[in-house]
Amino acid sequence: MATKIEIIKGDITQVTADAIVNAANSSLLGGGGVDGAIHRAGGPQILEACRQIRNRQGGCPTGEAVITTAGRLPAKYVIHTVGPVWQGGNKGESELLASAYLNSLRLAMENKCQSIAFPNISTGVYGFPLAKAAQVVHQTVSGFLNNNPAALRTVIFVCFDEENYRLYQQLWHQPDH
Ligand code: APR
């Protein structure tokens, strides 16, 4: 059966899903934006788990993803992925953004998650243009779901700002609810 797509406006730390995706940086040591919100709400266990990954494999390269406990969040896991910094559009940013989403989806699948919640990766501090990012995400995620129809029951896009919310609703043809 087809995977349900939900577009919501709000704070991802309040969303209940098996996996919550974090827009991290390659150090995995936290930051501002959604990274800061997830660590604040999830508590120190998440950073501790990130440190262990750092000690094992170093940081997380752009476009890759790692999985940790969700600490106090209403989720089983946090998937930390590193989106690209926008540098004008001809440094492979779109491909790197696509792989951040794909690697997050794969990790969720490997860990038997039924649901995953994404923030709008790279569209904050990393300066990725919102409309372009929304297009890349739509193409990448719908492609993955077509190839893996039974992989996930629900994919939730959590938009923190109105512009992302509108863009995602238009692209995914969601009623305004
Ligand atoms: N819930 C959901 N979305 C949020 C939240 C939240 N609590 N807080 C911020 N956002 C949104 C932003 O509005 C933006 O649309 O997440 C999106 C991604 O923005 P950033 O968090 O700035 O992430 P990104 O652009 O990928 O930059 C990553 O920022 O915080 C640092 O450590 C992080 O260095 C990394 C960089």
XYZ file of N, CA, C and O and ligand atoms in Angstrom:
744
model
N 0.865 -1.182 0.000
C 0.000 0.000 0.000
C 0.904 1.235 0.000
O 2.030 1.184 0.469
N 0.372 2.285 -0.542
C 1.213 3.478 -0.765
C 1.600 4.112 0.558
O 0.872 4.039 1.542
N 2.780 4.694 0.572
C 3.256 5.390 1.764
C 2.501 6.707 1.920
O 2.304 7.434 0.950
N 2.054 6.984 3.137
C 1.319 8.228 3.411
C 2.327 9.374 3.551
O 3.329 9.232 4.242
N 2.031 10.500 2.874
C 2.882 11.682 2.981
C 2.144 12.715 3.816
O 0.975 13.001 3.550
N 2.776 13.211 4.854
C 2.156 14.262 5.668
C 3.039 15.510 5.630
O 4.265 15.407 5.759
N 2.400 16.660 5.436
C 3.128 17.938 5.473
C 2.595 18.691 6.680
O 1.384 18.957 6.749
N 3.461 18.939 7.667
C 2.940 19.685 8.815
C 3.823 20.903 9.073
O 4.985 20.954 8.650
N 3.259 21.875 9.761
C 3.997 23.086 10.098
C 4.232 23.044 11.596
O 3.274 22.907 12.368
N 5.479 23.133 12.032
C 5.715 23.140 13.474
C 7.106 22.705 13.828
O 8.020 22.732 13.000
N 7.232 22.301 15.063
C 8.521 21.956 15.673
C 8.722 20.441 15.616
O 7.930 19.687 16.181
N 9.749 20.012 14.949
C 9.966 18.567 14.736
C 10.166 17.830 16.057
O 9.891 16.623 16.144
N 10.585 18.536 17.116
C 10.812 17.822 18.387
C 9.489 17.444 19.049
O 9.471 16.689 20.001
N 8.399 17.970 18.521
C 7.070 17.629 19.059
C 6.406 16.534 18.232
O 5.290 16.130 18.516
N 7.072 16.104 17.175
C 6.445 15.149 16.249
C 6.764 13.727 16.692
O 7.906 13.408 17.033
N 5.754 12.875 16.701
C 5.974 11.463 17.028
C 6.149 10.673 15.745
O 5.270 10.649 14.888
N 7.344 10.109 15.602
C 7.641 9.249 14.443
C 8.705 8.272 14.919
O 9.394 8.523 15.902
N 8.857 7.156 14.241
C 9.901 6.206 14.653
C 11.272 6.848 14.529
O 12.148 6.654 15.368
N 11.473 7.625 13.455
C 12.766 8.297 13.260
C 12.541 9.779 12.979
O 11.697 10.142 12.157
N 13.303 10.591 13.689
C 13.294 12.045 13.458
C 14.626 12.372 12.801
O 15.679 11.967 13.315
N 14.606 13.090 11.693
C 15.858 13.400 10.997
C 16.379 14.762 11.456
O 15.611 15.727 11.582
N 17.654 14.814 11.744
C 18.302 16.046 12.196
C 19.181 16.609 11.085
O 19.905 15.863 10.431
N 19.095 17.930 10.875
C 19.974 18.613 9.918
C 21.246 18.966 10.682
O 21.351 20.052 11.265
N 22.159 18.032 10.691
C 23.369 18.170 11.516
C 24.486 18.821 10.708
O 24.303 19.208 9.557
N 25.657 18.942 11.362
C 26.863 19.305 10.607
C 27.843 18.153 10.748
O 27.622 17.245 11.551
N 28.902 18.185 9.988
C 29.757 16.996 9.878
C 30.491 16.671 11.183
O 30.918 15.543 11.387
N 30.530 17.622 12.115
C 31.185 17.309 13.404
C 30.275 16.437 14.281
O 30.739 15.762 15.197
N 28.989 16.465 14.039
C 27.992 15.734 14.862
C 27.950 16.239 16.306
O 27.416 15.554 17.187
N 28.495 17.440 16.541
C 28.542 17.919 17.932
C 27.464 18.946 18.240
O 27.561 19.682 19.214
N 26.436 19.003 17.384
C 25.322 19.913 17.647
C 25.564 21.280 17.035
O 26.602 21.551 16.436
N 24.546 22.123 17.162
C 24.640 23.457 16.550
C 23.398 24.249 16.876
O 22.820 24.074 17.954
N 22.972 25.073 15.932
C 21.779 25.893 16.165
C 20.577 25.235 15.520
O 20.468 24.001 15.487
N 19.684 26.050 14.992
C 18.536 25.562 14.207
C 17.907 24.289 14.740
O 17.764 24.092 15.950
N 17.580 23.411 13.800
C 16.878 22.179 14.215
C 17.840 21.267 14.988
O 17.443 20.553 15.903
N 19.122 21.350 14.675
C 20.147 20.569 15.396
C 20.103 20.933 16.884
O 20.037 20.070 17.766
N 20.094 22.229 17.136
C 20.041 22.695 18.529
C 18.760 22.268 19.212
O 18.765 21.786 20.347
N 17.653 22.367 18.478
C 16.344 22.039 19.060
C 16.282 20.560 19.434
O 15.791 20.193 20.506
N 16.808 19.711 18.553
C 16.749 18.260 18.796
C 17.614 17.878 19.996
O 17.200 17.125 20.873
N 18.818 18.450 20.060
C 19.687 18.133 21.209
C 19.092 18.677 22.512
O 19.120 18.008 23.543
N 18.516 19.861 22.457
C 17.919 20.453 23.682
C 16.768 19.586 24.164
O 16.675 19.234 25.328
N 15.902 19.229 23.242
C 14.691 18.476 23.629
C 15.015 17.018 23.930
O 14.412 16.405 24.815
N 15.987 16.470 23.199
C 16.287 15.041 23.338
C 17.203 14.726 24.504
O 17.218 13.608 25.011
N 17.981 15.715 24.905
C 18.851 15.515 26.062
C 20.222 14.967 25.713
O 20.492 14.613 24.556
N 21.078 14.851 26.726
C 22.505 14.553 26.525
C 22.811 13.179 25.939
O 23.890 12.977 25.377
N 21.865 12.241 26.043
C 22.145 10.896 25.493
C 22.439 10.962 23.992
O 23.199 10.168 23.458
N 21.755 11.930 23.319
C 21.935 12.003 21.858
C 23.361 12.432 21.537
O 24.053 11.806 20.727
N 23.842 13.477 22.248
C 25.212 13.955 22.000
C 26.226 12.872 22.370
O 27.207 12.658 21.662
N 25.939 12.162 23.453
C 26.841 11.073 23.876
C 26.955 10.031 22.759
O 28.044 9.583 22.386
N 25.821 9.684 22.182
C 25.830 8.689 21.090
C 26.566 9.243 19.869
O 27.308 8.530 19.185
N 26.405 10.544 19.620
C 27.117 11.157 18.481
C 28.622 11.134 18.717
O 29.406 10.858 17.802
N 29.026 11.388 19.978
C 30.466 11.370 20.295
C 31.048 9.978 20.032
O 32.147 9.832 19.499
N 30.256 8.950 20.392
C 30.764 7.584 20.184
C 30.973 7.317 18.688
O 31.960 6.708 18.277
N 30.041 7.827 17.885
C 30.183 7.646 16.424
C 31.421 8.401 15.952
O 32.252 7.886 15.193
N 31.608 9.603 16.450
C 32.787 10.412 16.082
C 34.063 9.655 16.426
O 34.997 9.589 15.619
N 34.071 9.064 17.632
C 35.295 8.351 18.051
C 35.555 7.150 17.144
O 36.688 6.804 16.869
N 34.445 6.549 16.661
C 34.588 5.351 15.813
C 34.946 5.726 14.378
O 35.901 5.235 13.801
N 34.182 6.648 13.796
C 34.340 6.888 12.350
C 34.683 8.325 12.016
O 34.677 8.712 10.863
N 34.968 9.142 13.027
C 35.196 10.561 12.739
C 33.825 11.184 12.595
O 32.845 10.676 13.105
N 33.672 12.267 11.893
C 32.378 12.937 11.776
C 31.507 12.254 10.740
O 31.626 11.053 10.494
N 30.598 13.008 10.170
C 29.674 12.482 9.153
C 29.836 13.337 7.895
O 29.556 14.530 7.931
N 30.307 12.738 6.823
C 30.505 13.526 5.587
C 29.184 14.066 5.046
O 28.118 13.472 5.291
N 29.235 15.153 4.333
C 28.034 15.732 3.706
C 27.337 14.670 2.839
O 28.001 13.918 2.125
N 26.017 14.601 2.984
C 25.254 13.644 2.177
C 25.108 12.295 2.847
O 24.298 11.471 2.408
N 25.895 12.059 3.918
C 25.784 10.774 4.625
C 24.872 10.934 5.844
O 24.447 12.059 6.170
N 24.577 9.818 6.510
C 23.682 9.852 7.673
C 24.125 8.809 8.692
O 24.692 7.773 8.329
N 23.882 9.136 9.966
C 24.144 8.176 11.051
C 22.898 8.127 11.928
O 22.065 9.038 11.882
N 22.757 7.068 12.723
C 21.552 6.903 13.546
C 21.928 6.769 15.013
O 22.928 6.132 15.353
N 21.146 7.429 15.876
C 21.401 7.335 17.317
C 20.076 7.170 18.051
O 18.989 7.276 17.465
N 20.171 7.001 19.355
C 19.002 7.067 20.216
C 18.313 8.423 20.043
O 18.922 9.395 19.599
N 17.041 8.468 20.404
C 16.300 9.734 20.342
C 16.215 10.378 21.734
O 15.532 11.384 21.929
N 16.863 9.748 22.717
C 16.858 10.329 24.080
C 15.430 10.524 24.570
O 14.621 9.591 24.521
N 15.085 11.715 24.978
C 13.750 11.996 25.546
C 12.715 12.336 24.475
O 11.555 12.610 24.788
N 13.086 12.320 23.205
C 12.115 12.683 22.149
C 11.084 11.565 21.975
O 11.387 10.399 22.225
N 9.869 11.923 21.492
C 8.849 10.889 21.212
C 9.163 10.155 19.918
O 8.445 10.217 18.942
N 10.290 9.521 19.868
C 10.745 8.807 18.659
C 11.652 7.676 19.132
O 12.120 7.662 20.265
N 11.911 6.709 18.213
C 12.846 5.640 18.580
C 14.283 6.086 18.291
O 15.221 5.765 19.025
N 14.434 6.761 17.157
C 15.782 7.127 16.705
C 15.838 8.580 16.252
O 14.826 9.150 15.825
N 17.053 9.138 16.277
C 17.348 10.359 15.522
C 18.329 9.949 14.422
O 19.322 9.265 14.679
N 17.990 10.320 13.199
C 18.919 10.089 12.084
C 19.571 11.436 11.788
O 18.874 12.407 11.463
N 20.865 11.517 12.001
C 21.603 12.771 11.774
C 22.161 12.713 10.351
O 22.934 11.814 10.030
N 21.779 13.679 9.547
C 22.327 13.730 8.201
C 22.881 15.129 7.981
O 22.471 16.089 8.639
N 23.849 15.224 7.089
C 24.507 16.514 6.831
C 24.189 16.952 5.412
O 24.579 16.297 4.442
N 23.413 18.027 5.323
C 23.088 18.573 4.011
C 24.223 19.452 3.504
O 25.123 19.807 4.268
N 24.205 19.779 2.228
C 25.245 20.625 1.641
C 25.030 22.102 1.977
O 23.893 22.544 2.179
N 26.119 22.824 2.073
C 26.037 24.291 2.146
C 25.835 24.771 0.702
O 26.521 24.295 -0.213
N 24.882 25.688 0.497
C 24.652 26.201 -0.861
C 25.848 27.047 -1.275
O 26.253 27.952 -0.537
N 26.414 26.745 -2.465
C 27.560 27.543 -2.936
C 27.309 28.046 -4.349
O 28.212 28.135 -5.166
N 26.009 28.259 -4.663
C 25.714 28.810 -5.990
C 25.061 27.810 -6.917
O 24.474 28.166 -7.920
N 25.153 26.534 -6.592
C 24.395 25.548 -7.357
C 25.185 24.708 -8.333
O 24.648 23.775 -8.918
N 26.471 25.011 -8.532
C 27.194 24.083 -9.416
C 28.370 23.426 -8.709
O 29.454 23.266 -9.280
N 28.129 23.074 -7.429
C 29.136 22.301 -6.702
C 28.510 20.974 -6.246
O 28.835 20.445 -5.195
N 27.513 20.503 -7.014
C 26.889 19.225 -6.670
C 25.968 19.298 -5.474
O 25.647 18.287 -4.856
N 25.488 20.501 -5.156
C 24.636 20.659 -3.970
C 23.357 19.827 -4.080
O 22.948 19.171 -3.120
N 22.724 19.818 -5.260
C 21.453 19.080 -5.389
C 21.673 17.587 -5.172
O 20.888 16.931 -4.491
N 22.770 17.069 -5.729
C 23.044 15.628 -5.567
C 23.323 15.306 -4.104
O 22.883 14.293 -3.572
N 24.026 16.207 -3.434
C 24.346 15.957 -2.025
C 23.093 16.041 -1.154
O 22.900 15.256 -0.226
N 22.194 16.971 -1.505
C 20.936 17.071 -0.738
C 20.117 15.795 -0.953
O 19.596 15.217 0.009
N 20.067 15.340 -2.197
C 19.330 14.105 -2.513
C 19.904 12.937 -1.720
O 19.166 12.158 -1.111
N 21.231 12.839 -1.656
C 21.804 11.680 -0.955
C 21.581 11.782 0.548
O 21.405 10.761 1.215
N 21.492 12.995 1.071
C 21.177 13.125 2.510
C 19.803 12.520 2.799
O 19.620 11.783 3.775
N 18.831 12.806 1.929
C 17.486 12.243 2.125
C 17.482 10.733 1.875
O 16.914 9.973 2.648
N 18.171 10.290 0.798
C 18.183 8.860 0.472
C 18.848 8.063 1.586
O 18.327 7.030 2.014
N 19.996 8.536 2.069
C 20.692 7.795 3.130
C 19.880 7.761 4.419
O 19.896 6.770 5.138
N 19.128 8.836 4.669
C 18.252 8.837 5.855
C 17.137 7.805 5.687
O 16.845 7.039 6.610
N 16.547 7.749 4.499
C 15.460 6.786 4.245
C 15.979 5.353 4.362
O 15.332 4.486 4.954
N 17.182 5.134 3.833
C 17.753 3.784 3.889
C 17.992 3.359 5.330
O 17.661 2.247 5.741
N 18.571 4.279 6.134
C 18.841 3.956 7.546
C 17.535 3.657 8.282
O 17.450 2.733 9.085
N 16.498 4.445 7.969
C 15.188 4.215 8.618
C 14.684 2.815 8.251
O 14.256 2.039 9.113
N 14.816 2.454 6.990
C 14.360 1.135 6.508
C 15.159 0.031 7.206
O 14.604 -0.915 7.744
N 16.480 0.190 7.234
C 17.340 -0.830 7.852
C 17.006 -1.026 9.325
O 17.202 -2.102 9.874
N 16.493 0.016 9.937
C 16.169 -0.076 11.380
C 14.679 -0.293 11.611
O 14.157 0.011 12.674
N 14.013 -0.810 10.564
C 12.607 -1.234 10.670
C 11.680 -0.114 11.157
O 10.735 -0.350 11.903
N 11.999 1.118 10.745
C 11.090 2.224 11.098
C 9.879 2.187 10.180
O 9.992 1.912 8.996
N 8.710 2.519 10.748
C 7.495 2.615 9.930
C 7.262 4.065 9.499
O 6.582 4.314 8.519
N 7.823 4.983 10.269
C 7.567 6.406 9.978
C 8.845 7.205 10.187
O 9.694 6.854 11.016
N 8.975 8.277 9.395
C 10.168 9.134 9.465
C 9.714 10.582 9.270
O 8.802 10.841 8.485
N 10.317 11.478 10.050
C 9.984 12.911 9.940
C 11.236 13.683 9.538
O 12.293 13.523 10.166
N 11.109 14.484 8.481
C 12.229 15.288 7.973
C 12.009 16.774 8.249
O 10.888 17.256 8.037
N 13.054 17.515 8.627
C 12.997 18.980 8.538
C 13.382 19.360 7.109
O 13.692 18.493 6.292
N 13.378 20.671 6.842
C 13.761 21.132 5.487
C 15.288 21.304 5.458
O 15.796 22.409 5.629
N 15.972 20.208 5.239
C 17.430 20.166 5.377
C 18.110 21.195 4.453
O 17.695 21.383 3.310
N 19.114 21.848 4.952
C 19.982 22.798 4.239
C 19.333 24.141 3.909
O 20.019 25.025 3.402
N 18.032 24.296 4.171
C 17.357 25.546 3.766
C 17.446 26.616 4.852
O 16.866 27.688 4.713
N 18.144 26.369 5.917
C 18.317 27.387 6.960
C 19.707 27.977 6.856
O 20.075 28.594 5.851
N 20.507 27.736 7.857
C 21.892 28.248 7.915
C 22.667 27.909 6.630
O 23.471 28.698 6.156
N 22.372 26.755 6.059
C 23.167 26.338 4.885
C 22.724 26.992 3.581
O 23.307 26.744 2.527
N 21.672 27.812 3.643
C 21.346 28.716 2.544
C 20.853 28.126 1.251
O 20.841 28.796 0.210
N 20.411 26.870 1.265
C 19.894 26.253 0.036
C 18.571 26.923 -0.324
O 17.686 27.019 0.529
N 18.418 27.400 -1.572
C 17.155 28.061 -1.929
C 15.963 27.129 -1.702
O 16.002 25.959 -2.121
N 14.922 27.651 -1.082
C 13.812 26.804 -0.630
C 13.098 26.087 -1.781
O 12.839 24.892 -1.705
N 12.792 26.817 -2.853
C 12.038 26.204 -3.959
C 12.860 25.105 -4.622
O 12.357 24.020 -4.920
N 14.132 25.337 -4.783
C 15.020 24.352 -5.404
C 15.125 23.122 -4.510
O 15.005 21.992 -4.973
N 15.306 23.347 -3.226
C 15.414 22.222 -2.285
C 14.130 21.404 -2.288
O 14.164 20.173 -2.331
N 12.985 22.097 -2.301
C 11.696 21.390 -2.275
C 11.548 20.496 -3.510
O 11.074 19.362 -3.419
N 12.020 21.004 -4.653
C 11.970 20.214 -5.896
C 12.846 18.973 -5.777
O 12.443 17.857 -6.110
N 14.064 19.169 -5.290
C 15.012 18.044 -5.153
C 14.431 16.995 -4.218
O 14.440 15.797 -4.496
N 13.843 17.455 -3.102
C 13.282 16.526 -2.120
C 12.108 15.757 -2.719
O 12.013 14.540 -2.596
N 11.239 16.465 -3.424
C 10.064 15.813 -4.016
C 10.499 14.734 -5.003
O 10.042 13.586 -4.949
N 11.449 15.085 -5.861
C 11.915 14.134 -6.892
C 12.598 12.931 -6.233
O 12.322 11.777 -6.555
N 13.434 13.216 -5.247
C 14.229 12.156 -4.605
C 13.354 11.209 -3.793
O 13.443 9.990 -3.917
N 12.486 11.785 -2.951
C 11.683 10.952 -2.046
C 10.610 10.186 -2.816
O 10.398 8.997 -2.579
N 9.983 10.841 -3.807
C 8.960 10.085 -4.564
C 9.632 8.981 -5.376
O 9.104 7.874 -5.482
N 10.828 9.245 -5.874
C 11.561 8.196 -6.599
C 11.866 7.020 -5.689
O 11.615 5.857 -6.031
N 12.336 7.307 -4.493
C 12.654 6.233 -3.530
C 11.402 5.429 -3.186
O 11.407 4.200 -3.167
N 10.287 6.122 -2.941
C 9.053 5.431 -2.541
C 8.490 4.603 -3.693
O 7.945 3.522 -3.479
N 8.668 5.066 -4.926
C 8.231 4.255 -6.080
C 9.050 2.970 -6.165
O 8.545 1.902 -6.465
N 10.340 3.077 -5.839
C 11.198 1.881 -5.903
C 11.070 1.004 -4.666
O 11.457 -0.152 -4.675
N 10.579 1.574 -3.576
C 10.453 0.812 -2.313
C 9.056 1.022 -1.749
O 8.892 1.636 -0.693
N 8.026 0.506 -2.453
C 6.642 0.841 -2.091
C 6.244 0.435 -0.672
O 5.417 1.088 -0.066
N 6.873 -0.634 -0.146
C 6.433 -1.074 1.188
C 7.420 -0.657 2.274
O 7.352 -1.121 3.414
N 8.346 0.195 1.931
C 9.439 0.514 2.878
C 8.923 1.209 4.133
O 9.261 0.831 5.253
N 8.134 2.223 3.944
C 7.707 3.036 5.099
C 6.205 3.279 5.021
O 5.644 3.420 3.938
N 5.578 3.353 6.184
C 4.130 3.612 6.177
C 3.865 5.119 6.010
O 2.963 5.522 5.298
N 4.703 5.932 6.680
C 4.469 7.387 6.660
C 5.772 8.161 6.535
O 6.747 7.825 7.220
N 5.763 9.167 5.682
C 6.862 10.129 5.612
C 6.262 11.488 5.952
O 5.291 11.920 5.328
N 6.828 12.133 6.977
C 6.313 13.422 7.428
C 7.339 14.509 7.109
O 8.526 14.346 7.436
N 6.883 15.562 6.441
C 7.767 16.716 6.202
C 7.343 17.801 7.192
O 6.200 18.271 7.153
N 8.239 18.153 8.090
C 7.927 19.144 9.122
C 8.532 20.476 8.709
O 9.758 20.642 8.676
N 7.644 21.412 8.368
C 8.093 22.736 7.913
C 7.980 23.715 9.075
O 6.962 23.736 9.771
N 9.041 24.475 9.270
C 9.069 25.405 10.405
C 8.610 26.783 9.957
O 8.243 27.614 10.763
N 8.694 27.025 8.649
C 8.308 28.344 8.124
C 7.241 28.172 7.057
O 7.110 27.119 6.433
N 6.514 29.250 6.873
C 5.351 29.280 5.976
C 5.722 28.970 4.535
O 5.029 28.222 3.839
N 6.889 29.514 4.101
C 7.271 29.346 2.678
C 7.515 27.868 2.372
O 6.965 27.330 1.404
N 8.279 27.212 3.218
C 8.493 25.767 2.996
C 7.172 25.017 3.021
O 6.908 24.143 2.204
N 6.308 25.408 3.971
C 5.024 24.717 4.124
C 4.212 24.809 2.835
O 3.704 23.819 2.307
N 4.129 26.012 2.275
C 3.384 26.217 1.026
C 4.009 25.435 -0.126
O 3.333 24.736 -0.875
N 5.324 25.515 -0.228
C 6.021 24.833 -1.327
C 5.752 23.336 -1.277
O 5.438 22.692 -2.280
N 5.845 22.765 -0.066
C 5.654 21.305 0.059
C 4.209 20.917 -0.235
O 3.934 19.916 -0.896
N 3.272 21.740 0.222
C 1.853 21.429 -0.056
C 1.592 21.440 -1.553
O 0.943 20.539 -2.091
N 2.158 22.441 -2.233
C 1.930 22.518 -3.692
C 2.539 21.292 -4.378
O 1.907 20.612 -5.172
N 3.806 20.993 -4.002
C 4.511 19.917 -4.707
C 3.879 18.562 -4.444
O 3.790 17.699 -5.304
N 3.429 18.346 -3.218
C 2.880 17.025 -2.854
C 1.368 17.027 -2.967
O 0.700 16.074 -2.568
N 0.795 18.145 -3.497
C -0.667 18.252 -3.725
C -1.447 17.892 -2.481
O -2.378 17.098 -2.515
N -1.011 18.460 -1.354
C -1.719 18.167 -0.090
C -2.777 19.237 0.174
O -2.513 20.403 -0.047
N -3.938 18.817 0.647
C -4.941 19.841 1.012
C -4.420 20.670 2.178
O -3.632 20.185 2.990
N -4.863 21.913 2.240
C -4.395 22.782 3.325
C -5.226 22.453 4.568
O -6.394 22.728 4.645
N -4.619 21.767 5.509
C -5.439 21.404 6.690
C -4.800 21.951 7.962
O -3.668 22.344 7.973
N 11.674 21.982 13.923
C 11.625 21.855 12.574
N 12.351 22.605 11.723
C 13.172 23.526 12.287
C 13.300 23.706 13.683
C 12.497 22.882 14.509
N 12.537 22.976 15.852
N 14.215 24.694 13.904
C 14.626 25.118 12.694
N 13.999 24.423 11.713
C 14.107 24.543 10.264
C 14.663 25.824 9.720
O 13.672 26.848 9.734
C 15.003 25.369 8.313
O 13.836 25.400 7.501
O 15.008 23.544 9.808
C 15.420 23.910 8.498
C 16.924 23.683 8.410
O 17.590 24.804 8.970
P 18.887 24.619 9.910
O 18.461 24.027 11.197
O 19.588 25.921 9.917
O 19.758 23.526 9.155
P 20.656 23.647 7.839
O 20.239 24.769 6.963
O 20.696 22.260 7.288
O 22.088 24.030 8.444
C 22.736 23.066 9.228
O 22.969 24.543 11.064
O 22.260 24.240 13.199
C 23.346 24.135 12.371
O 24.581 22.341 13.327
C 23.794 22.716 12.220
O 25.831 23.380 11.177
C 24.548 22.809 10.926
C 23.714 23.789 10.123
